[in-house]
CSV table of C-alpha atoms in Angstrom, one decimal:
chain,number,residue,atom,x,y,z
G,1,MET,CA,82.9,197.4,183.3
G,2,ARG,CA,81.1,196.3,181.0
G,3,ARG,CA,78.9,197.9,178.5
G,4,VAL,CA,76.4,199.8,179.6
G,5,THR,CA,73.5,199.5,176.7
G,6,GLU,CA,69.6,200.2,178.6
G,7,ALA,CA,70.3,204.6,177.6
G,8,GLY,CA,67.0,204.7,177.1
G,9,SER,CA,66.2,205.0,180.8
G,10,LEU,CA,67.0,208.6,181.2
G,11,THR,CA,65.3,209.5,178.1
G,12,GLY,CA,62.1,209.0,179.9
G,13,THR,CA,59.5,211.5,181.6
G,14,ARG,CA,60.8,210.3,184.8
G,15,THR,CA,62.4,212.8,187.1
G,16,VAL,CA,65.4,212.5,189.1
G,17,ARG,CA,65.2,213.4,192.7
G,18,SER,CA,67.7,215.3,194.5
G,19,VAL,CA,70.1,213.4,196.0
G,20,THR,CA,68.8,214.5,199.6
G,21,ASP,CA,65.3,212.6,198.8
G,22,SER,CA,67.3,209.8,197.0
G,23,PRO,CA,67.1,206.4,199.1
G,24,GLN,CA,69.9,205.2,201.8
G,25,GLN,CA,70.8,202.1,198.8
G,26,MET,CA,72.5,204.9,196.4
G,27,PHE,CA,75.0,206.3,199.5
G,28,GLU,CA,76.0,203.1,200.1
G,29,ASP,CA,76.9,202.5,197.1
G,30,ALA,CA,78.2,205.8,197.0
G,31,ALA,CA,80.2,205.6,200.3
G,32,ALA,CA,81.0,201.7,199.5
G,33,ILE,CA,82.7,203.4,195.3
G,34,LEU,CA,84.2,206.0,197.0
G,35,SER,CA,86.4,203.5,200.0
G,36,SER,CA,87.3,200.9,196.5
G,37,ALA,CA,88.4,203.8,195.5
G,38,LEU,CA,90.2,205.4,198.3
G,39,ASP,CA,91.6,202.0,198.1
G,40,GLY,CA,92.4,202.1,194.5
G,41,ASP,CA,90.6,199.4,194.0
G,42,SER,CA,89.0,200.6,190.3
G,43,GLU,CA,87.6,196.1,189.9
G,44,ALA,CA,86.0,196.4,192.9
G,45,VAL,CA,84.3,200.3,191.8
G,46,VAL,CA,83.8,198.4,188.2
G,47,GLY,CA,82.0,195.9,190.5
G,48,THR,CA,79.7,197.8,192.5
G,49,PHE,CA,78.4,199.6,189.7
G,50,ASP,CA,78.2,196.9,187.7
G,51,ALA,CA,75.7,195.8,190.7
G,52,VAL,CA,74.0,199.5,190.8
G,53,VAL,CA,72.9,198.6,187.2
G,54,ASP,CA,71.2,195.3,187.7
G,55,ARG,CA,70.1,196.3,190.3
G,56,ALA,CA,68.7,199.3,189.6
G,57,GLY,CA,69.1,199.9,185.6
G,58,LEU,CA,71.3,202.9,184.7
G,59,SER,CA,68.6,206.1,186.4
G,60,GLY,CA,70.6,204.3,189.8
G,61,ALA,CA,74.3,204.8,188.2
G,62,TYR,CA,73.0,207.9,187.2
G,63,ASP,CA,71.6,208.7,191.2
G,64,VAL,CA,75.2,207.4,192.7
G,65,ALA,CA,76.8,209.7,189.8
G,66,TRP,CA,75.2,212.5,190.8
G,67,CYS,CA,75.9,211.9,194.4
G,68,LEU,CA,79.8,211.6,194.0
G,69,ALA,CA,79.3,214.6,191.8
G,70,ALA,CA,77.9,216.4,195.3
G,71,THR,CA,80.3,214.7,197.5
G,72,MET,CA,83.1,216.4,194.5
G,73,VAL,CA,81.5,220.3,195.1
G,74,GLY,CA,80.7,220.4,198.4
G,75,ASP,CA,78.6,221.8,201.1
G,76,PRO,CA,77.1,224.9,200.5
G,77,VAL,CA,77.7,224.5,196.7
G,78,PRO,CA,79.3,227.6,195.6
G,79,PRO,CA,76.5,230.6,194.2
G,80,GLY,CA,77.0,231.3,190.7
G,81,ALA,CA,77.4,229.6,187.8
G,82,CYS,CA,80.8,227.1,187.5
G,83,ALA,CA,82.1,226.3,184.9
G,84,LEU,CA,85.2,223.7,185.9
G,85,ASP,CA,86.9,224.1,181.8
G,86,PHE,CA,91.2,223.7,181.8
G,87,PRO,CA,93.5,224.8,179.6
G,88,GLY,CA,93.5,222.0,177.3
G,89,ILE,CA,90.3,220.3,178.2
G,90,ASP,CA,89.6,219.5,174.2
G,91,GLN,CA,92.8,218.1,173.7
G,92,ALA,CA,91.8,215.9,177.4
G,93,GLY,CA,90.0,212.1,177.4
G,94,TYR,CA,86.8,211.3,176.9
G,95,ASP,CA,86.1,210.5,180.8
G,96,ALA,CA,88.0,213.2,181.4
G,97,ARG,CA,85.6,215.7,180.0
G,98,TRP,CA,82.6,214.3,180.9
G,99,VAL,CA,83.5,214.4,184.5
G,100,ALA,CA,84.5,217.8,184.4
G,101,ARG,CA,81.2,218.8,182.8
G,102,PHE,CA,79.6,216.5,184.1
G,103,VAL,CA,80.3,217.9,187.9
G,104,SER,CA,79.8,222.2,186.2
G,105,ALA,CA,75.9,220.5,185.4
G,106,TYR,CA,76.0,219.6,189.1
G,107,ALA,CA,77.2,222.0,190.8
G,108,ASN,CA,74.6,224.7,188.4
G,109,ALA,CA,71.7,222.5,188.8
G,110,ASP,CA,71.4,221.5,184.9
G,111,LEU,CA,69.5,218.1,185.2
G,112,ASP,CA,69.1,218.6,181.2
G,113,THR,CA,72.6,219.2,181.1
G,114,ALA,CA,73.9,216.2,183.4
G,115,ARG,CA,70.7,213.1,181.5
G,116,ALA,CA,72.4,213.9,178.6
G,117,LEU,CA,76.2,213.7,179.4
G,118,PHE,CA,75.1,210.8,180.4
G,119,GLY,CA,73.0,209.4,178.2
G,120,ALA,CA,75.7,209.8,175.2
G,121,ALA,CA,78.5,208.1,177.4
G,122,ALA,CA,76.4,205.2,177.7
G,123,ALA,CA,75.3,205.8,174.1
G,124,ASP,CA,79.1,206.0,173.4
G,125,GLY,CA,79.8,202.9,175.1
G,126,LEU,CA,82.1,205.1,177.0
G,127,LEU,CA,80.0,205.0,180.3
G,128,PRO,CA,82.3,202.5,182.6
G,129,GLU,CA,85.3,204.5,181.7
G,130,CYS,CA,83.6,207.8,182.5
G,131,LEU,CA,81.9,206.7,185.7
G,132,LEU,CA,86.2,205.4,187.2
G,133,THR,CA,87.5,208.1,186.0
G,134,LEU,CA,84.7,210.0,187.8
G,135,ALA,CA,84.7,208.1,191.6
G,136,GLY,CA,88.5,208.8,190.6
G,137,SER,CA,88.5,212.5,190.2
G,138,THR,CA,85.7,212.2,193.4
G,139,VAL,CA,88.5,210.7,195.7
G,140,ALA,CA,91.4,212.9,193.8
G,141,THR,CA,88.7,215.8,195.3
G,142,LEU,CA,88.2,214.5,198.8
G,143,ARG,CA,92.6,214.4,198.9
G,144,HIS,CA,93.6,217.6,198.3
G,145,ARG,CA,90.8,219.0,201.4
G,146,ALA,CA,92.5,216.9,203.3
G,147,ALA,CA,95.8,217.9,202.9
């Protein structure tokens, strides 16, 4: 996945849509990413995220990531504060820590933290790896639920 350099697009006054208000294209993109991830095709996952960024910028990629987080958490969102910490999280890779914190931000409806995490990953040049890990983690969660 190419390095995304459009980090400033998340810091404006734009209001992030809730998942239920998102356009159908976002759901189709998220479904395509999950389908590719289920097939183990990381190149297709990357290609879909690249197409989203080309079409809708970082805000589009954020919306798709938010949809993946929603899929991972499930419905209804568990009540109370959620923290997706695990033993050794501080020693985990950037992408694993990012996914745990981004999904936790979704579960807590903490848009400010989610936007900050997304922007930081983009600024650090690590957003592609984080999004790929998010897709893989979402698939792992779906498989676990199905078992």
